[in-house]
Coordinates of C-alpha atoms and ligand atoms in Angstrom, one line a residue:
M1 CA 203.3 170.5 153.6
K2 CA 201.5 173.0 151.4
Y3 CA 203.2 174.0 148.2
T4 CA 201.9 174.8 144.8
P5 CA 204.8 174.5 142.3
P6 CA 205.0 177.4 139.9
P7 CA 204.3 176.3 136.4
A8 CA 207.9 177.0 135.4
A9 CA 209.2 174.3 137.8
A10 CA 206.6 171.8 136.7
G11 CA 207.5 172.5 133.1
R12 CA 211.2 172.0 133.7
F13 CA 210.6 168.8 135.5
N14 CA 208.4 167.4 132.8
T15 CA 210.9 168.4 130.1
A16 CA 213.8 166.8 131.9
W17 CA 211.8 163.6 132.6
A18 CA 210.7 163.3 129.0
E19 CA 214.3 163.7 127.8
L20 CA 215.6 161.0 130.1
A21 CA 212.6 158.7 129.4
A22 CA 214.1 157.9 126.0
L23 CA 217.6 156.9 127.3
G24 CA 218.4 153.2 128.2
R25 CA 214.9 151.7 127.6
D26 CA 215.1 147.9 127.8
G27 CA 212.7 146.6 125.2
R28 CA 213.2 143.0 126.2
R29 CA 212.9 143.2 130.0
G30 CA 210.8 146.4 130.2
G31 CA 211.8 149.5 132.1
Y32 CA 215.4 150.7 131.9
S33 CA 218.8 149.0 131.8
R34 CA 221.5 151.7 132.4
H35 CA 224.9 150.4 133.5
V36 CA 228.1 152.2 134.2
F37 CA 230.0 153.2 131.0
D38 CA 227.4 151.7 128.6
D39 CA 225.7 153.8 125.9
A40 CA 222.7 154.8 128.1
D41 CA 225.0 155.8 131.0
M42 CA 227.1 157.9 128.6
Q43 CA 224.0 159.6 127.2
M44 CA 222.7 160.4 130.7
R45 CA 226.1 161.8 131.6
E46 CA 226.0 164.0 128.5
W47 CA 222.5 165.2 129.4
F48 CA 223.6 166.1 132.9
S49 CA 226.7 167.9 131.7
A50 CA 224.6 170.0 129.3
Q51 CA 222.0 170.8 131.9
A52 CA 224.7 171.8 134.4
T53 CA 226.6 173.8 131.9
R54 CA 223.5 175.6 130.8
R55 CA 223.1 176.6 134.5
G56 CA 226.6 178.0 134.6
L57 CA 227.9 175.1 136.8
D58 CA 231.4 173.7 136.4
V59 CA 231.3 170.1 135.4
E60 CA 234.1 167.7 136.5
L61 CA 234.7 164.0 136.2
D62 CA 236.4 162.7 139.3
R63 CA 239.1 160.0 139.4
N64 CA 236.5 157.3 140.1
G65 CA 234.1 158.0 137.3
N66 CA 231.7 160.1 139.4
L67 CA 230.4 163.2 137.7
W68 CA 230.2 166.5 139.6
A69 CA 228.8 170.0 138.9
W70 CA 229.9 172.9 141.1
W71 CA 228.0 176.1 141.9
G72 CA 230.8 178.1 143.3
T73 CA 234.5 177.2 143.7
P74 CA 235.2 173.7 145.0
G75 CA 236.4 174.0 148.6
P76 CA 235.8 173.1 152.2
G77 CA 232.3 172.9 153.7
A78 CA 230.7 172.1 150.3
V79 CA 227.0 171.1 150.5
V80 CA 226.5 168.2 148.2
T81 CA 223.4 166.6 146.7
G82 CA 222.8 164.0 144.0
S83 CA 222.3 160.4 143.3
H84 CA 223.0 157.9 140.5
F85 CA 222.0 157.4 136.9
D86 CA 222.5 153.6 136.6
S87 CA 219.6 151.1 137.1
V88 CA 219.1 147.5 137.9
P89 CA 218.5 145.3 134.8
G90 CA 215.0 146.3 133.7
G91 CA 214.6 148.8 136.5
G92 CA 212.3 151.8 137.1
A93 CA 212.7 155.4 135.9
F94 CA 213.0 157.0 139.3
D95 CA 215.6 155.1 141.4
G96 CA 218.6 157.4 141.0
P97 CA 217.6 159.8 138.2
L98 CA 215.0 161.4 140.4
G99 CA 217.7 162.6 142.8
I100 CA 219.8 164.0 140.0
V101 CA 217.0 165.8 138.2
S102 CA 215.8 167.2 141.6
S103 CA 219.3 168.4 142.4
L104 CA 219.3 170.5 139.1
L105 CA 215.8 171.9 139.7
A106 CA 216.6 172.6 143.4
I107 CA 219.4 174.9 142.2
D108 CA 216.9 176.6 139.9
E109 CA 214.5 177.0 142.8
M110 CA 217.3 178.5 145.1
R111 CA 218.1 181.0 142.4
V112 CA 214.4 181.9 141.9
R113 CA 214.4 182.6 145.7
G114 CA 217.5 184.8 145.3
I115 CA 219.7 182.6 147.5
V116 CA 223.4 183.4 147.3
P117 CA 225.2 180.4 148.9
A118 CA 227.9 181.2 151.4
K119 CA 229.4 177.7 150.8
P120 CA 230.2 175.8 147.6
V121 CA 227.3 173.6 146.3
A122 CA 228.0 170.5 144.3
L123 CA 225.7 168.1 142.5
V124 CA 227.1 164.5 142.0
C125 CA 226.1 161.5 139.9
F126 CA 227.7 158.5 141.4
A127 CA 228.9 155.6 139.2
E128 CA 227.4 152.1 139.3
E129 CA 225.3 152.5 142.5
E130 CA 223.3 149.3 141.7
G131 CA 226.2 147.1 141.0
G132 CA 224.2 146.0 138.0
R133 CA 227.2 145.6 135.7
F134 CA 230.2 144.8 137.9
G135 CA 228.4 143.4 140.9
L136 CA 229.7 145.8 143.5
P137 CA 227.0 148.2 144.6
C138 CA 227.9 151.9 145.3
L139 CA 231.1 151.3 143.3
G140 CA 231.8 155.0 142.7
S141 CA 231.2 156.1 146.3
R142 CA 233.1 153.1 147.7
L143 CA 236.1 154.0 145.5
M144 CA 236.0 157.6 146.5
T145 CA 235.8 156.8 150.3
G146 CA 238.4 154.0 150.1
A147 CA 235.7 151.4 151.0
A148 CA 236.7 149.5 147.8
E149 CA 240.2 148.9 146.6
A150 CA 241.2 150.3 143.2
E151 CA 242.9 147.1 142.2
H152 CA 239.9 144.9 143.2
V153 CA 237.6 147.2 141.1
R154 CA 239.9 147.2 138.0
R155 CA 239.6 143.4 137.9
L156 CA 235.9 143.1 138.3
H157 CA 234.1 141.6 135.3
D158 CA 230.6 142.2 133.9
P159 CA 228.4 139.2 132.8
D160 CA 230.0 139.4 129.3
G161 CA 233.5 139.0 130.7
V162 CA 234.5 142.7 130.1
S163 CA 236.7 144.0 133.0
F164 CA 236.0 147.4 134.6
A165 CA 239.4 148.4 133.3
D166 CA 238.4 147.6 129.7
A167 CA 234.9 149.1 130.0
A168 CA 236.6 152.3 131.3
R169 CA 239.1 152.2 128.4
R170 CA 236.3 151.9 125.9
I171 CA 234.9 155.2 126.8
G172 CA 238.3 156.9 127.3
F173 CA 238.2 157.1 131.1
D174 CA 241.6 157.0 132.7
I175 CA 241.7 154.6 135.6
T176 CA 245.3 155.3 136.7
H177 CA 244.1 157.3 139.7
L178 CA 241.2 155.2 140.7
G179 CA 240.9 155.1 144.5
R180 CA 240.3 157.1 147.7
D181 CA 239.8 160.8 147.0
A182 CA 240.8 162.2 150.4
D183 CA 240.8 165.9 149.4
R184 CA 237.4 165.7 147.7
L185 CA 236.0 163.9 150.8
A186 CA 237.5 166.5 153.1
N187 CA 235.8 169.3 151.2
I188 CA 232.3 167.8 151.8
G189 CA 230.5 169.5 154.6
A190 CA 227.2 167.7 154.2
F191 CA 225.6 165.2 151.8
V192 CA 221.8 165.0 151.2
E193 CA 220.5 162.4 148.6
L194 CA 217.0 162.7 147.4
H195 CA 215.5 159.3 146.3
V196 CA 212.2 157.8 145.4
E197 CA 210.9 155.7 148.3
Q198 CA 211.3 152.0 147.9
G199 CA 208.7 150.2 150.0
R200 CA 205.9 151.9 151.9
L201 CA 207.4 152.9 155.3
L202 CA 206.6 156.5 154.6
H203 CA 202.9 155.7 154.1
A204 CA 203.0 153.7 157.4
A205 CA 204.6 156.6 159.2
D206 CA 202.2 159.2 157.9
P207 CA 199.7 158.4 155.1
T208 CA 199.5 162.1 154.2
A209 CA 203.2 162.7 153.9
A210 CA 204.8 163.2 150.4
I211 CA 208.3 163.5 151.8
G212 CA 210.3 161.6 154.4
V213 CA 213.7 162.0 155.9
G214 CA 216.0 158.9 156.2
S215 CA 217.2 157.6 159.5
Q216 CA 219.2 154.4 158.7
I217 CA 220.0 151.6 156.3
V218 CA 220.0 148.0 157.3
A219 CA 223.0 145.8 156.8
H220 CA 223.1 144.2 153.4
G221 CA 225.3 142.1 151.2
R222 CA 225.6 139.9 148.1
W223 CA 226.9 136.4 147.8
R224 CA 227.6 134.2 144.8
I225 CA 226.9 130.5 145.5
T226 CA 228.4 128.2 142.9
V227 CA 227.1 124.6 142.8
T228 CA 229.0 122.2 140.6
G229 CA 227.6 118.9 139.5
E230 CA 227.9 116.8 136.4
G231 CA 226.7 117.9 133.0
N232 CA 224.6 115.2 131.3
H233 CA 221.7 114.3 129.0
A234 CA 218.2 115.4 130.3
G235 CA 216.5 112.4 128.6
T236 CA 218.8 109.5 129.3
T237 CA 220.3 110.0 132.7
K238 CA 218.8 107.8 135.4
P239 CA 217.8 109.3 138.7
D240 CA 220.7 107.7 140.6
D241 CA 223.2 108.9 138.0
R242 CA 222.2 112.6 138.2
H243 CA 224.4 115.2 139.9
D244 CA 222.2 118.1 139.0
P245 CA 223.4 121.5 140.5
M246 CA 220.0 123.0 140.0
I247 CA 218.7 120.9 143.0
P248 CA 220.9 122.5 145.6
A249 CA 220.3 125.9 143.9
A250 CA 216.6 125.3 144.4
A251 CA 217.3 124.6 148.1
A252 CA 219.0 127.9 148.3
I253 CA 216.0 129.7 146.9
L254 CA 213.6 128.0 149.3
A255 CA 215.9 128.4 152.3
A256 CA 216.2 132.1 151.5
R257 CA 212.5 132.5 151.4
R258 CA 211.9 130.5 154.6
S259 CA 214.4 132.7 156.4
L260 CA 212.0 135.6 156.2
A261 CA 209.6 133.8 158.5
L262 CA 212.3 132.6 160.9
H263 CA 214.1 136.0 161.3
D264 CA 212.1 139.1 162.1
G265 CA 213.2 141.9 159.8
A266 CA 215.5 139.8 157.6
V267 CA 215.1 139.4 153.9
A268 CA 217.0 137.0 151.6
T269 CA 216.5 136.8 147.9
I270 CA 217.9 134.9 144.9
G271 CA 217.2 137.1 141.9
R272 CA 219.8 135.8 139.5
L273 CA 220.6 132.2 138.5
Q274 CA 222.9 131.2 135.8
P275 CA 223.2 127.5 134.9
I276 CA 226.1 126.4 132.7
P277 CA 225.7 125.6 129.9
G278 CA 221.9 126.5 130.1
G279 CA 220.1 124.1 127.7
T280 CA 216.6 122.9 128.1
N281 CA 217.6 119.2 127.4
V282 CA 220.8 119.5 129.4
I283 CA 221.5 118.7 133.1
A284 CA 223.7 121.7 134.0
S285 CA 227.3 121.1 134.9
S286 CA 227.3 124.0 137.3
V287 CA 225.1 126.9 138.4
D288 CA 225.8 130.3 139.9
A289 CA 223.1 131.7 142.2
W290 CA 223.5 135.3 143.4
M291 CA 221.9 136.0 146.8
D292 CA 221.0 139.4 148.3
V293 CA 220.6 139.3 152.1
R294 CA 219.7 142.1 154.4
H295 CA 219.3 142.1 158.2
G296 CA 219.8 144.3 161.3
G297 CA 223.6 144.2 161.4
A298 CA 226.5 142.7 159.4
A299 CA 227.1 139.8 161.9
E300 CA 223.4 138.9 161.8
T301 CA 223.4 139.1 158.1
A302 CA 226.5 136.9 157.8
A303 CA 224.9 134.4 160.3
L304 CA 221.8 134.2 158.1
V305 CA 223.9 133.5 155.0
D306 CA 225.6 130.6 156.9
E307 CA 222.2 129.2 157.7
I308 CA 221.0 129.3 154.1
V309 CA 224.3 127.9 152.8
A310 CA 224.1 125.0 155.3
A311 CA 220.8 124.0 153.7
V312 CA 222.4 124.2 150.2
R313 CA 225.4 122.0 151.4
E314 CA 223.0 119.5 152.8
E315 CA 221.1 119.2 149.5
A316 CA 224.4 119.2 147.6
E317 CA 225.7 116.2 149.5
L318 CA 222.6 114.2 148.7
E319 CA 222.9 115.2 145.0
G320 CA 226.7 114.6 144.8
C321 CA 227.5 118.2 144.1
S322 CA 230.0 120.6 145.5
V323 CA 229.4 124.2 146.8
V324 CA 231.7 127.3 146.8
V325 CA 230.4 130.5 148.3
H326 CA 232.0 133.9 147.5
R327 CA 231.0 137.1 149.2
E328 CA 230.8 140.0 146.7
S329 CA 229.9 142.7 149.2
L330 CA 228.8 143.4 152.7
S331 CA 227.8 146.7 154.2
D332 CA 227.1 147.1 157.9
A333 CA 224.0 149.0 159.1
V334 CA 224.3 152.8 158.7
M335 CA 222.8 155.5 160.9
F336 CA 222.5 158.8 159.1
D337 CA 223.8 161.9 160.9
A338 CA 221.4 162.4 163.8
T339 CA 221.6 166.2 163.9
L340 CA 221.3 166.6 160.1
T341 CA 218.4 164.2 160.0
M342 CA 216.5 165.9 162.9
D343 CA 217.2 169.3 161.5
L344 CA 215.7 168.3 158.1
A345 CA 212.7 166.6 159.7
L346 CA 211.9 169.6 161.8
Q347 CA 212.5 172.0 158.9
L348 CA 210.2 170.0 156.5
D349 CA 207.8 168.8 159.2
A350 CA 208.4 165.4 157.6
P351 CA 208.5 161.9 159.2
V352 CA 211.8 160.1 159.7
I353 CA 211.9 156.6 158.2
P354 CA 214.5 153.8 157.8
T355 CA 215.1 152.1 154.5
G356 CA 215.9 148.5 153.5
A357 CA 217.7 149.8 150.3
G358 CA 221.3 150.6 149.9
H359 CA 222.5 154.1 148.8
D360 CA 225.6 156.1 148.2
A361 CA 224.5 158.2 151.1
G362 CA 225.1 155.1 153.2
I363 CA 228.7 154.9 152.1
L364 CA 229.4 158.6 152.6
A365 CA 227.8 158.6 156.0
A366 CA 230.9 157.0 157.5
H367 CA 232.9 160.1 156.5
V368 CA 230.7 163.1 156.3
P369 CA 227.3 164.2 157.8
S370 CA 224.8 162.6 155.4
T371 CA 221.1 161.9 155.2
M372 CA 218.3 161.4 152.7
L373 CA 215.0 162.7 151.5
F374 CA 212.4 160.2 150.3
V375 CA 209.7 161.0 147.8
R376 CA 206.4 159.1 148.2
N377 CA 206.0 156.0 146.0
P378 CA 202.3 155.1 146.0
T379 CA 202.8 151.3 145.5
G380 CA 206.2 151.0 147.0
I381 CA 207.3 149.1 143.9
S382 CA 211.0 149.6 143.0
H383 CA 213.7 147.9 141.0
A384 CA 210.9 147.1 138.5
P385 CA 209.3 149.0 135.6
G386 CA 206.2 149.7 137.8
E387 CA 208.2 152.1 140.0
H388 CA 206.4 155.4 140.2
A389 CA 206.1 158.7 141.9
E390 CA 203.5 161.4 141.1
T391 CA 204.9 164.5 139.4
S392 CA 203.3 166.7 142.1
D393 CA 205.2 164.7 144.8
C394 CA 208.4 165.0 142.8
L395 CA 207.9 168.8 142.7
L396 CA 207.4 168.8 146.5
G397 CA 210.7 166.9 146.7
V398 CA 212.5 169.6 144.6
D399 CA 211.0 172.2 146.9
A400 CA 212.0 170.3 150.0
L401 CA 215.6 169.8 148.7
A402 CA 215.8 173.5 147.9
D403 CA 214.6 174.3 151.4
V404 CA 217.3 172.1 153.1
L405 CA 220.1 173.2 150.7
A406 CA 219.2 176.8 151.3
E407 CA 219.5 176.3 155.0
L408 CA 222.8 174.3 154.7
V409 CA 224.6 176.9 152.5
R410 CA 224.0 179.8 154.9
Ligands
LIG501 C1 220.0 149.4 145.8 O1 219.0 150.1 145.5 C2 219.8 148.3 146.6 O2 219.3 148.4 147.7 O3 220.2 147.2 146.2
LIG502 MN1 218.2 150.8 143.5
LIG503 MN1 219.1 154.2 144.2

């Protein structure tokens, strides 16, 4: 793929990136913490609205908190691109925002090329893709497609106990009409999400490729394991008198890690642990452990969870603790639209790669022809401050996105 970006495109990319770099920085964790309806998210939304308006696009907030910008009149057959602004706690700069910045610059590039779309074009910023605040990943796209119930979402709470309904109220967002947006969905002809690659499958497929096309997403889900024991004094409680919930929680961490060796292609991770009350000289009374599990299909994923939970229950019995497991989400494996994927791969002469990460494109894929473009990530690191993509590769991504949109809007 040979493309030398004109300086104007590089300048616009650098300016946009520098403007976003200041928003939502997390001085404590490093990287960025941007969560739905928080200050950083609202600043990102304002930034996007200003950028879209400057380009003469019509900005619109949908009934589920997703932000749209239209080039042309909204209507059937719309070609849609975009991603999300939110991050994981202490996440990287690229996961999400790269797709949004690229969507704006791809419009610029199409205009430079003199393209007049025969179909409506829309850019979308989906709300809470990471589930970093309310625990449900792809919250905005799930609501739009009906994959999440409005009532369920209204009642979700963030770690500070603020409900989705209250968080929405705080920023003046009306949640009366939360839920499936059938008309909007019916208008989408195709969805293409550009994203930084997470992992290094692109490198494995072709070490020279800067851009890949997505083929599928593995099944993935989240579970909260609550272990309850007995709170007590760390210094005075004899071994036989201890009912320490951290011991079964430790078994969960180890069982999750061991499962990688036992099940080819499976990954299970406990990345968040919250002991109550959480004191150094205190045996916790209970602990919540959040587990992320990904495997080939939903049934295999659920079976793997059962296996890990069995190890936790065994340890809990020895420790005199009880265990309650709550599934927060489960998404089955997704195959992106085969025709769209192949068309893009041929058009861009780019390798086709699967991904172990979840995306809004995976939620939309059940309803509209959807696929993804991945921009090379030299180390593969993501969901961490070290996430990176070279600007030259990002510009190749913008050009690739403009290429595919130009073809789709004919
Ligand atoms: C989102 O990036 C996820 O895969 O959890
Ligand atoms: Mn992510
Ligand atoms: Mn993402």
